[in-house]
Amino acid sequence: MALRLSSRLPISLEKPSKRFLRSPRTFLLQVTPPNLSSSNERGGGERRRRRRRRALASQAVSEEQTKQYSPSSPSSSKVVLVVGGTGGVGQLIVASLLSRNINSRLLLRDPEKAMSLFGIQDEEPLKIWKGDTRNPSDLDPTIFQGVTHVICCTGTTAFPSKRWEGDNTPERVDWEGIRNLVSVLPPTIQRFVLVSSVGVTKFGELPWSIMNLFGVLKFKKMGEDFVRNSGLPYTIIRPGRLTDGPYTSYDLNTLIKATAGERRAVVIGQGDKLVGEVSRLVVAEACIQALDIDFTKGQIYEINSIQGEGPGSDTEKWKELFKAA
C-alpha cells in the first residue's frame, strides 16, 4: 500500500499507521503526478488542447523536481547500513543519504520512530530492519545482504538517565553492541564508519575522568579497539561535545533543511588532542564523506566545528581537511 503525497517538493510527512509494520520492515513512498485526464476524455476545441499541453508541461516540471528523490534512480551503487539511525546524528545521516538517492538500510529497535522521521519509503532507497545490537540473536545475516558500507552511530548518555532504562548502559551499547555488530559483518564490507568520542584515550585523566565516572569513554575505547582489530576497513570519527539538535521530533523535510548556524567551519585532528564542540550536522557529513575517501581507511579522526564557512558537502574540501589532519 502506498502513502500518496503531493508531487511538489519539499515534502511533508505524516506519521503512518502501525499496520505498516512488518518484519522485515519495508515502507513505500509513492509520489503521484497530477491526473491529466480521464480515459474517456473526448477531443475537440483549441481550449482543451491548450489545457492538456499546460498539464503535460506541469507534469514534466514536477517530475524534474522529484527526480532527486526517485527510488528508481539511485546516485551510486552503494548500499549503506546505518545503525542507530534515529539518534541525534543518525537521523541526519539518513536524511542526507535519502536526499542524495543513496540506497540505505536501517537497523534499529523502534521502526515506528523511523517512520515518524522518514515517512514510508520504497524498500530500494530505505529498508528498515528491527533489531538490537545488544542481542546477537537479532543480527540475522540476511540484514547485511547487499550492504557495501556501514555507519554505526549508536550511543547512550554518559551518566545514568531515563535512557538507561532497559539495560541501555554504556557497557551494553558502546562495548557489547559494537562487538556483536562487528562480529557478524561480512568481509565484503567496503568501509565501516564508527562514531565514537574525543577523550577515549584519556578516561583516567581530568577532566575526562569525570565524564567517565560510569565508564562511557572506557567502553567506547573498547569498542574502537574491537573495530580496529576486526580486519574490516574502518574509519573512526571522534566528535567533540555535540551541538545543534537533536531533531528527533522533526520530519524528513525539516532534517534536510537543518543548518549548523554560524558554526560551519570544520577542524579535524588526530591523536585525541582536540577539545571543543561540533555540530551534529558536521559529524553526519564527515561520516558520509569518509565512506568514499580512500585514504581515511584505517584512520581515527577527532572533529570540531567553529564559526565560519565550512566545506558543506564538497568532497574535495573534505579531502583537504582529512589530509591536513
mmCIF file of C-alpha atoms in Angstrom:
data_model
loop_
_atom_site.group_PDB
_atom_site.id
_atom_site.type_symbol
_atom_site.label_atom_id
_atom_site.label_comp_id
_atom_site.label_asym_id
_atom_site.label_seq_id
_atom_site.Cartn_x
_atom_site.Cartn_y
_atom_site.Cartn_z
ATOM 1 C CA MET A 1 0.000 0.000 0.000
ATOM 2 C CA ALA A 2 1.351 3.417 -0.889
ATOM 3 C CA LEU A 3 1.204 6.670 1.003
ATOM 4 C CA ARG A 4 0.261 9.231 -1.626
ATOM 5 C CA LEU A 5 1.872 12.632 -1.221
ATOM 6 C CA SER A 6 1.816 15.799 -3.248
ATOM 7 C CA SER A 7 4.261 15.758 -6.135
ATOM 8 C CA ARG A 8 5.593 19.150 -5.035
ATOM 9 C CA LEU A 9 8.814 19.289 -3.015
ATOM 10 C CA PRO A 10 9.869 19.785 -0.293
ATOM 11 C CA ILE A 11 7.626 17.083 1.105
ATOM 12 C CA SER A 12 5.909 16.934 4.456
ATOM 13 C CA LEU A 13 5.443 13.526 6.017
ATOM 14 C CA GLU A 14 2.849 12.377 8.497
ATOM 15 C CA LYS A 15 3.208 9.513 10.948
ATOM 16 C CA PRO A 16 1.642 6.427 9.345
ATOM 17 C CA SER A 17 -0.489 3.740 10.894
ATOM 18 C CA LYS A 18 1.016 0.846 12.847
ATOM 19 C CA ARG A 19 -0.428 -1.552 10.294
ATOM 20 C CA PHE A 20 2.546 -0.826 8.016
ATOM 21 C CA LEU A 21 4.905 -2.533 10.471
ATOM 22 C CA ARG A 22 6.123 -5.920 9.350
ATOM 23 C CA SER A 23 9.298 -7.915 9.810
ATOM 24 C CA PRO A 24 11.497 -7.231 7.969
ATOM 25 C CA ARG A 25 10.178 -3.660 7.901
ATOM 26 C CA THR A 26 9.780 -2.147 4.459
ATOM 27 C CA PHE A 27 7.972 1.066 3.637
ATOM 28 C CA LEU A 28 6.730 2.519 0.369
ATOM 29 C CA LEU A 29 6.686 6.148 -0.679
ATOM 30 C CA GLN A 30 4.802 6.867 -3.897
ATOM 31 C CA VAL A 31 4.852 10.368 -5.342
ATOM 32 C CA THR A 32 1.855 10.649 -7.647
ATOM 33 C CA PRO A 33 1.832 13.157 -10.542
ATOM 34 C CA PRO A 34 -1.328 15.143 -11.266
ATOM 35 C CA ASN A 35 -4.116 13.297 -13.094
ATOM 36 C CA LEU A 36 -4.078 14.699 -16.591
ATOM 37 C CA SER A 37 -7.352 13.363 -17.981
ATOM 38 C CA SER A 38 -9.857 10.551 -17.650
ATOM 39 C CA SER A 39 -9.736 7.565 -20.020
ATOM 40 C CA ASN A 40 -12.982 8.594 -21.707
ATOM 41 C CA GLU A 41 -11.953 12.194 -22.367
ATOM 42 C CA ARG A 42 -13.139 13.355 -25.789
ATOM 43 C CA GLY A 43 -11.124 15.596 -28.072
ATOM 44 C CA GLY A 44 -12.270 18.838 -29.557
ATOM 45 C CA GLY A 45 -11.547 22.503 -29.158
ATOM 46 C CA GLU A 46 -8.362 24.532 -29.039
ATOM 47 C CA ARG A 47 -9.033 25.440 -25.401
ATOM 48 C CA ARG A 48 -8.984 21.783 -24.342
ATOM 49 C CA ARG A 49 -5.771 21.128 -26.260
ATOM 50 C CA ARG A 50 -4.089 24.130 -24.565
ATOM 51 C CA ARG A 51 -5.169 22.844 -21.143
ATOM 52 C CA ARG A 52 -3.698 19.452 -21.935
ATOM 53 C CA ARG A 53 -0.379 20.958 -23.076
ATOM 54 C CA ARG A 54 -0.183 23.002 -19.852
ATOM 55 C CA ALA A 55 -0.893 19.869 -17.803
ATOM 56 C CA LEU A 56 1.835 17.918 -19.605
ATOM 57 C CA ALA A 57 4.302 20.749 -19.042
ATOM 58 C CA SER A 58 3.344 20.882 -15.364
ATOM 59 C CA GLN A 59 3.908 17.148 -15.056
ATOM 60 C CA ALA A 60 7.351 17.418 -16.658
ATOM 61 C CA VAL A 61 8.378 20.145 -14.188
ATOM 62 C CA SER A 62 7.062 18.113 -11.270
ATOM 63 C CA GLU A 63 8.976 15.026 -12.399
ATOM 64 C CA GLU A 64 12.189 17.060 -12.685
ATOM 65 C CA GLN A 65 11.679 18.450 -9.156
ATOM 66 C CA THR A 66 11.184 14.998 -7.662
ATOM 67 C CA LYS A 67 13.922 13.246 -9.659
ATOM 68 C CA GLN A 68 16.467 13.553 -6.845
ATOM 69 C CA TYR A 69 14.113 11.609 -4.551
ATOM 70 C CA SER A 70 13.173 8.948 -7.110
ATOM 71 C CA PRO A 71 13.866 5.411 -5.857
ATOM 72 C CA SER A 72 14.433 4.282 -9.450
ATOM 73 C CA SER A 73 17.497 6.485 -9.928
ATOM 74 C CA PRO A 74 19.980 5.979 -7.079
ATOM 75 C CA SER A 75 23.032 8.231 -7.235
ATOM 76 C CA SER A 76 25.516 5.415 -6.628
ATOM 77 C CA SER A 77 25.878 1.671 -6.293
ATOM 78 C CA LYS A 78 26.468 1.965 -2.549
ATOM 79 C CA VAL A 79 24.083 0.384 -0.080
ATOM 80 C CA VAL A 80 24.700 1.984 3.313
ATOM 81 C CA LEU A 81 23.545 0.371 6.539
ATOM 82 C CA VAL A 82 23.030 2.964 9.294
ATOM 83 C CA VAL A 83 22.940 1.541 12.828
ATOM 84 C CA GLY A 84 21.374 3.970 15.283
ATOM 85 C CA GLY A 85 19.647 5.912 12.505
ATOM 86 C CA THR A 86 17.094 7.697 14.706
ATOM 87 C CA GLY A 87 19.592 9.206 17.159
ATOM 88 C CA GLY A 88 20.777 12.804 17.089
ATOM 89 C CA VAL A 89 23.489 12.187 14.472
ATOM 90 C CA GLY A 90 21.975 9.104 12.849
ATOM 91 C CA GLN A 91 18.775 10.767 11.688
ATOM 92 C CA LEU A 92 20.792 13.482 9.938
ATOM 93 C CA ILE A 93 22.910 10.823 8.214
ATOM 94 C CA VAL A 94 19.805 9.016 6.963
ATOM 95 C CA ALA A 95 18.133 12.216 5.758
ATOM 96 C CA SER A 96 21.295 13.190 3.882
ATOM 97 C CA LEU A 97 21.629 9.755 2.270
ATOM 98 C CA LEU A 98 17.989 9.865 1.136
ATOM 99 C CA SER A 99 18.383 13.362 -0.278
ATOM 100 C CA ARG A 100 21.335 12.075 -2.341
ATOM 101 C CA ASN A 101 19.419 8.986 -3.518
ATOM 102 C CA ILE A 102 21.871 6.607 -1.854
ATOM 103 C CA ASN A 103 20.208 3.290 -1.060
ATOM 104 C CA SER A 104 20.105 2.882 2.703
ATOM 105 C CA ARG A 105 19.265 0.275 5.295
ATOM 106 C CA LEU A 106 18.403 0.948 8.933
ATOM 107 C CA LEU A 107 18.934 -1.393 11.856
ATOM 108 C CA LEU A 108 17.172 -0.089 14.932
ATOM 109 C CA ARG A 109 14.987 -1.070 17.857
ATOM 110 C CA ASP A 110 11.950 1.083 17.070
ATOM 111 C CA PRO A 111 10.778 1.142 13.422
ATOM 112 C CA GLU A 112 7.835 3.377 14.334
ATOM 113 C CA LYS A 113 10.255 6.130 15.301
ATOM 114 C CA ALA A 114 11.958 5.822 11.919
ATOM 115 C CA MET A 115 8.613 6.105 10.139
ATOM 116 C CA SER A 116 7.744 9.290 12.020
ATOM 117 C CA LEU A 117 11.038 10.812 10.843
ATOM 118 C CA PHE A 118 11.489 9.493 7.323
ATOM 119 C CA GLY A 119 7.971 8.521 6.239
ATOM 120 C CA ILE A 120 7.073 5.438 4.235
ATOM 121 C CA GLN A 121 9.799 4.691 1.720
ATOM 122 C CA ASP A 122 10.133 2.116 -1.026
ATOM 123 C CA GLU A 123 12.499 -0.664 0.074
ATOM 124 C CA GLU A 124 15.092 0.289 -2.530
ATOM 125 C CA PRO A 125 16.041 3.679 -1.081
ATOM 126 C CA LEU A 126 15.259 2.722 2.518
ATOM 127 C CA LYS A 127 14.715 -0.687 4.077
ATOM 128 C CA ILE A 128 14.203 -0.878 7.833
ATOM 129 C CA TRP A 129 15.128 -3.859 9.978
ATOM 130 C CA LYS A 130 14.045 -4.189 13.574
ATOM 131 C CA GLY A 131 16.972 -5.321 15.694
ATOM 132 C CA ASP A 132 19.044 -4.598 18.784
ATOM 133 C CA THR A 133 22.833 -4.776 18.610
ATOM 134 C CA ARG A 134 22.900 -5.757 22.282
ATOM 135 C CA ASN A 135 21.228 -9.047 21.355
ATOM 136 C CA PRO A 136 23.295 -11.226 18.971
ATOM 137 C CA SER A 137 20.185 -13.229 18.048
ATOM 138 C CA ASP A 138 18.708 -10.080 16.438
ATOM 139 C CA LEU A 139 21.589 -9.781 13.968
ATOM 140 C CA ASP A 140 20.327 -12.045 11.212
ATOM 141 C CA PRO A 141 22.838 -12.399 8.328
ATOM 142 C CA THR A 142 20.101 -11.514 5.816
ATOM 143 C CA ILE A 143 20.188 -7.958 7.159
ATOM 144 C CA PHE A 144 23.635 -7.488 5.640
ATOM 145 C CA GLN A 145 22.988 -8.988 2.217
ATOM 146 C CA GLY A 146 23.959 -6.439 -0.430
ATOM 147 C CA VAL A 147 25.265 -3.924 2.115
ATOM 148 C CA THR A 148 28.500 -2.279 0.960
ATOM 149 C CA HIS A 149 29.100 0.313 3.704
ATOM 150 C CA VAL A 150 28.139 0.659 7.377
ATOM 151 C CA ILE A 151 27.861 3.735 9.597
ATOM 152 C CA CYS A 152 27.373 2.992 13.297
ATOM 153 C CA CYS A 153 26.277 5.889 15.499
ATOM 154 C CA THR A 154 24.669 4.102 18.431
ATOM 155 C CA GLY A 155 25.140 5.504 21.912
ATOM 156 C CA THR A 156 23.598 6.380 25.240
ATOM 157 C CA THR A 157 24.120 9.019 27.917
ATOM 158 C CA ALA A 158 27.363 9.254 29.897
ATOM 159 C CA PHE A 159 25.515 9.491 33.211
ATOM 160 C CA PRO A 160 22.507 7.499 34.477
ATOM 161 C CA SER A 161 19.298 8.807 32.937
ATOM 162 C CA LYS A 162 15.950 7.637 31.652
ATOM 163 C CA ARG A 163 17.747 6.419 28.528
ATOM 164 C CA TRP A 164 19.481 3.788 30.629
ATOM 165 C CA GLU A 165 16.188 2.012 31.241
ATOM 166 C CA GLY A 166 16.059 -1.486 29.800
ATOM 167 C CA ASP A 167 19.774 -2.130 30.320
ATOM 168 C CA ASN A 168 20.741 0.619 27.872
ATOM 169 C CA THR A 169 24.052 1.359 29.606
ATOM 170 C CA PRO A 170 27.390 2.352 28.017
ATOM 171 C CA GLU A 171 28.750 -1.146 28.598
ATOM 172 C CA ARG A 172 25.853 -2.770 26.767
ATOM 173 C CA VAL A 173 25.631 -0.219 23.939
ATOM 174 C CA ASP A 174 29.161 1.082 23.338
ATOM 175 C CA TRP A 175 31.020 -2.136 24.023
ATOM 176 C CA GLU A 176 28.822 -5.228 23.713
ATOM 177 C CA GLY A 177 26.661 -3.747 20.947
ATOM 178 C CA ILE A 178 29.680 -2.784 18.829
ATOM 179 C CA ARG A 179 31.311 -6.167 19.408
ATOM 180 C CA ASN A 180 28.140 -8.030 18.424
ATOM 181 C CA LEU A 181 27.628 -5.956 15.277
ATOM 182 C CA VAL A 182 31.200 -6.107 14.011
ATOM 183 C CA SER A 183 31.370 -9.858 14.663
ATOM 184 C CA VAL A 184 28.593 -10.596 12.144
ATOM 185 C CA LEU A 185 29.508 -8.147 9.364
ATOM 186 C CA PRO A 186 30.580 -9.879 6.143
ATOM 187 C CA PRO A 187 34.153 -9.397 4.896
ATOM 188 C CA THR A 188 32.775 -7.764 1.740
ATOM 189 C CA ILE A 189 32.029 -4.518 3.629
ATOM 190 C CA GLN A 190 33.978 -1.748 1.890
ATOM 191 C CA ARG A 191 34.005 0.658 4.839
ATOM 192 C CA PHE A 192 32.838 0.644 8.447
ATOM 193 C CA VAL A 193 32.491 4.120 9.985
ATOM 194 C CA LEU A 194 32.146 4.294 13.768
ATOM 195 C CA VAL A 195 31.091 7.421 15.672
ATOM 196 C CA SER A 196 32.964 7.439 18.979
ATOM 197 C CA SER A 197 34.064 10.387 21.171
ATOM 198 C CA VAL A 198 37.020 12.608 21.937
ATOM 199 C CA GLY A 199 38.797 11.763 25.166
ATOM 200 C CA VAL A 200 38.533 7.978 24.882
ATOM 201 C CA THR A 201 42.278 7.521 25.325
ATOM 202 C CA LYS A 202 42.345 9.805 28.403
ATOM 203 C CA PHE A 203 39.482 8.457 30.502
ATOM 204 C CA GLY A 204 41.763 8.217 33.543
ATOM 205 C CA GLU A 205 42.776 11.893 33.354
ATOM 206 C CA LEU A 206 40.919 15.065 34.385
ATOM 207 C CA PRO A 207 38.537 16.325 33.095
ATOM 208 C CA TRP A 208 37.819 13.149 31.135
ATOM 209 C CA SER A 209 37.704 11.024 34.279
ATOM 210 C CA ILE A 210 34.582 12.947 35.342
ATOM 211 C CA MET A 211 32.889 12.150 32.040
ATOM 212 C CA ASN A 212 33.975 8.537 32.505
ATOM 213 C CA LEU A 213 32.561 8.087 36.034
ATOM 214 C CA PHE A 214 30.181 5.421 34.690
ATOM 215 C CA GLY A 215 32.560 4.041 32.079
ATOM 216 C CA VAL A 216 31.289 5.624 28.863
ATOM 217 C CA LEU A 217 34.729 6.596 27.500
ATOM 218 C CA LYS A 218 36.320 3.322 28.577
ATOM 219 C CA PHE A 219 33.622 1.279 26.834
ATOM 220 C CA LYS A 220 33.790 3.428 23.698
ATOM 221 C CA LYS A 221 37.540 2.800 23.560
ATOM 222 C CA MET A 222 36.934 -0.950 23.925
ATOM 223 C CA GLY A 223 34.504 -0.744 21.002
ATOM 224 C CA GLU A 224 37.070 1.183 18.953
ATOM 225 C CA ASP A 225 39.761 -1.403 19.672
ATOM 226 C CA PHE A 226 37.479 -4.226 18.589
ATOM 227 C CA VAL A 227 36.783 -2.448 15.295
ATOM 228 C CA ARG A 228 40.499 -1.803 14.716
ATOM 229 C CA ASN A 229 41.350 -5.468 15.287
ATOM 230 C CA SER A 230 38.439 -6.840 13.255
ATOM 231 C CA GLY A 231 40.111 -6.762 9.851
ATOM 232 C CA LEU A 232 37.330 -4.548 8.453
ATOM 233 C CA PRO A 233 38.300 -1.403 6.535
ATOM 234 C CA TYR A 234 37.299 1.196 9.133
ATOM 235 C CA THR A 235 37.234 4.920 9.807
ATOM 236 C CA ILE A 236 36.573 6.172 13.344
ATOM 237 C CA ILE A 237 35.135 9.652 13.912
ATOM 238 C CA ARG A 238 35.544 11.129 17.405
ATOM 239 C CA PRO A 239 33.316 14.199 17.782
ATOM 240 C CA GLY A 240 33.626 16.820 20.467
ATOM 241 C CA ARG A 241 30.597 17.841 22.531
ATOM 242 C CA LEU A 242 27.611 17.636 20.193
ATOM 243 C CA THR A 243 25.586 20.769 19.426
ATOM 244 C CA ASP A 244 22.580 21.508 17.154
ATOM 245 C CA GLY A 245 19.529 19.337 17.623
ATOM 246 C CA PRO A 246 18.847 16.581 18.171
ATOM 247 C CA TYR A 247 15.988 16.947 15.709
ATOM 248 C CA THR A 248 14.131 13.867 16.930
ATOM 249 C CA SER A 249 10.635 15.391 16.831
ATOM 250 C CA TYR A 250 11.039 16.660 13.263
ATOM 251 C CA ASP A 251 10.302 15.062 9.903
ATOM 252 C CA LEU A 252 12.461 14.313 6.869
ATOM 253 C CA ASN A 253 11.738 17.667 5.263
ATOM 254 C CA THR A 254 12.982 19.503 8.362
ATOM 255 C CA LEU A 255 16.066 17.301 8.656
ATOM 256 C CA ILE A 256 17.072 18.021 5.062
ATOM 257 C CA LYS A 257 16.727 21.762 5.701
ATOM 258 C CA ALA A 258 18.641 21.736 9.016
ATOM 259 C CA THR A 259 21.625 24.076 9.262
ATOM 260 C CA ALA A 260 24.582 24.447 11.590
ATOM 261 C CA GLY A 261 24.026 28.176 12.012
ATOM 262 C CA GLU A 262 27.341 30.040 12.034
ATOM 263 C CA ARG A 263 29.400 27.034 13.199
ATOM 264 C CA ARG A 264 30.076 25.531 9.777
ATOM 265 C CA ALA A 265 33.879 25.610 9.661
ATOM 266 C CA VAL A 266 35.450 22.233 10.424
ATOM 267 C CA VAL A 267 38.548 21.381 12.452
ATOM 268 C CA ILE A 268 39.917 17.837 12.144
ATOM 269 C CA GLY A 269 42.774 16.417 14.185
ATOM 270 C CA GLN A 270 44.360 13.142 15.221
ATOM 271 C CA GLY A 271 45.919 11.823 18.424
ATOM 272 C CA ASP A 272 42.950 12.645 20.700
ATOM 273 C CA LYS A 273 44.130 16.228 21.186
ATOM 274 C CA LEU A 274 41.069 18.246 20.183
ATOM 275 C CA VAL A 275 38.782 19.673 22.865
ATOM 276 C CA GLY A 276 35.647 21.552 21.890
ATOM 277 C CA GLU A 277 32.215 21.328 20.307
ATOM 278 C CA VAL A 278 30.899 20.098 16.995
ATOM 279 C CA SER A 279 27.629 20.400 15.139
ATOM 280 C CA ARG A 280 25.757 17.131 14.659
ATOM 281 C CA LEU A 281 25.343 18.141 11.018
ATOM 282 C CA VAL A 282 29.127 18.305 10.623
ATOM 283 C CA VAL A 283 29.570 14.866 12.202
ATOM 284 C CA ALA A 284 26.912 13.387 9.911
ATOM 285 C CA GLU A 285 28.584 14.845 6.821
ATOM 286 C CA ALA A 286 32.029 13.658 7.952
ATOM 287 C CA CYS A 287 30.720 10.089 8.236
ATOM 288 C CA ILE A 288 29.201 10.173 4.758
ATOM 289 C CA GLN A 289 32.307 11.713 3.204
ATOM 290 C CA ALA A 290 34.602 9.151 4.870
ATOM 291 C CA LEU A 291 32.779 6.322 3.076
ATOM 292 C CA ASP A 292 34.394 7.212 -0.242
ATOM 293 C CA ILE A 293 37.691 8.904 0.635
ATOM 294 C CA ASP A 294 40.155 6.066 0.313
ATOM 295 C CA PHE A 295 42.969 7.447 2.483
ATOM 296 C CA THR A 296 40.638 7.723 5.525
ATOM 297 C CA LYS A 297 40.639 3.914 5.700
ATOM 298 C CA GLY A 298 42.290 2.670 8.875
ATOM 299 C CA GLN A 299 42.328 6.173 10.385
ATOM 300 C CA ILE A 300 40.892 7.815 13.510
ATOM 301 C CA TYR A 301 39.904 11.489 13.426
ATOM 302 C CA GLU A 302 38.728 13.969 16.044
ATOM 303 C CA ILE A 303 36.363 16.618 14.744
ATOM 304 C CA ASN A 304 35.117 20.019 15.948
ATOM 305 C CA SER A 305 33.252 22.863 14.286
ATOM 306 C CA ILE A 306 33.797 26.579 14.762
ATOM 307 C CA GLN A 307 32.393 29.840 13.454
ATOM 308 C CA GLY A 308 32.927 30.399 9.781
ATOM 309 C CA GLU A 309 32.189 28.941 6.381
ATOM 310 C CA GLY A 310 32.569 25.185 6.120
ATOM 311 C CA PRO A 311 33.052 22.545 3.426
ATOM 312 C CA GLY A 312 29.342 21.748 3.153
ATOM 313 C CA SER A 313 29.060 18.584 1.076
ATOM 314 C CA ASP A 314 32.026 19.403 -1.179
ATOM 315 C CA THR A 315 34.093 16.193 -1.291
ATOM 316 C CA GLU A 316 37.262 17.935 -2.440
ATOM 317 C CA LYS A 317 37.175 20.275 0.552
ATOM 318 C CA TRP A 318 36.615 17.329 2.893
ATOM 319 C CA LYS A 319 39.575 15.549 1.333
ATOM 320 C CA GLU A 320 41.739 18.583 2.094
ATOM 321 C CA LEU A 321 40.545 18.644 5.716
ATOM 322 C CA PHE A 322 41.150 14.939 6.305
ATOM 323 C CA LYS A 323 44.519 15.118 4.536
ATOM 324 C CA ALA A 324 45.644 18.109 6.613
ATOM 325 C CA ALA A 325 44.937 16.146 9.810
#
